[in-house]
Structures are given as C-alpha cells and as structure tokens.
Amino acid sequence: MRKASKRPSDWLKLLCRNWASENEALVEATDQKLLEYKSYLKGYLSSQLLCRLSIQDSKDNGGLDTGTAAAGFHFWSILGIDDDFDRSYIIAQVERFCSLYNIRGGPLDDVEGLFDGN
C-alpha cells in the first residue's frame, strides 16, 4: 500500500466506503477536478501524496499543532468536497490509513507488543 497509486475516487471508495456509496456524484467528480487542478498528475495520487495533501504536518506550522488539517481541507475543497463534516471524516480516514501503513515514514511509537495479541 505504501507505493499504491489510485484515482481520488478509488481512494475514497477504499477508505470511506459507506460515505462514498452515499455520495457517488461527489466521488466521481473528484477525478475530473484533480485533472483540471493538476493535469501533470494524470489523475492519479500515490498513497504518499494523498497523505501529504490531506494531512497538515505540524512542522509546517513551526512545530505547532493547530488541531486542524488545513492542508487537507484545502485539497478536498478543490476536489469538490464542500461540507466541513465530510472533509473532516475523509481526513480522519486518510490519517488512519497513513498511520496503519506508516505511509509518511517516521518512527513507530510502539513496535514492541504491536503484533503479540495484547
């Protein structure tokens, strides 16, 4: 999954299955909006780029965590997700995905005991 590359609609269907099924028109429109926004990406986002665009890095704010994912709000707004709650949900799902697969790299907090069934 770390090197996966998919269209935004495919990421939404994978990470936000129930939301995507209820908002099919929005999901399908994201592909075209990404092409219009950054055509050189050819409509595909790698898992790393998805995480970087969706999740604001605390280093970008001088080390201060603002408590909001402003970068993600901006990116998903461009792709036509206008509702704040929907954007928050999508960003939360992307954050879970990034943490689960350690997409953004960095140290794992508790590697020991992670897989021993406790």
Coordinates of C-alpha atoms in Angstrom, one line a residue, residues 53-104:
L53 CA -2.1 16.7 0.7
S54 CA -4.7 15.5 3.2
I55 CA -2.8 15.9 6.5
Q56 CA -1.2 19.1 7.6
D57 CA 2.3 18.4 9.0
S58 CA 2.9 20.1 12.3
K59 CA 6.4 21.0 11.1
D60 CA 4.8 23.3 8.5
N61 CA 3.4 25.4 11.4
G62 CA 6.7 25.9 13.1
G63 CA 6.1 22.8 15.2
L64 CA 2.7 24.0 16.5
D65 CA -0.2 21.7 16.1
T66 CA -3.2 23.8 15.3
G67 CA -5.7 21.0 15.8
T68 CA -7.0 21.3 12.2
A69 CA -5.9 19.7 9.0
A70 CA -6.0 23.0 7.0
A71 CA -4.0 21.5 4.1
G72 CA -6.5 18.6 3.8
F73 CA -9.4 21.0 3.9
H74 CA -7.9 23.0 1.1
F75 CA -7.1 19.9 -1.1
W76 CA -10.5 18.3 -0.6
S77 CA -12.3 21.6 -1.2
I78 CA -10.6 21.9 -4.5
L79 CA -11.8 18.4 -5.4
G80 CA -15.4 19.5 -4.7
I81 CA -16.0 18.2 -1.1
D82 CA -17.6 21.3 0.3
D83 CA -19.1 20.1 3.5
D84 CA -16.8 20.5 6.6
F85 CA -18.0 17.4 8.3
D86 CA -17.4 15.3 5.1
R87 CA -13.9 16.7 4.8
S88 CA -13.2 16.0 8.4
Y89 CA -14.4 12.4 8.0
I90 CA -12.3 11.9 4.9
I91 CA -9.2 13.4 6.5
A92 CA -9.7 11.2 9.6
Q93 CA -9.9 8.1 7.4
V94 CA -6.7 9.1 5.5
E95 CA -4.9 9.7 8.8
R96 CA -5.9 6.2 10.0
F97 CA -4.7 4.7 6.7
C98 CA -1.4 6.6 6.9
S99 CA -0.8 5.5 10.5
L100 CA -1.7 1.9 9.8
Y101 CA 0.7 1.6 6.9
N102 CA 3.2 4.1 8.1
I103 CA 2.9 5.9 4.8
R104 CA 4.6 9.1 5.9

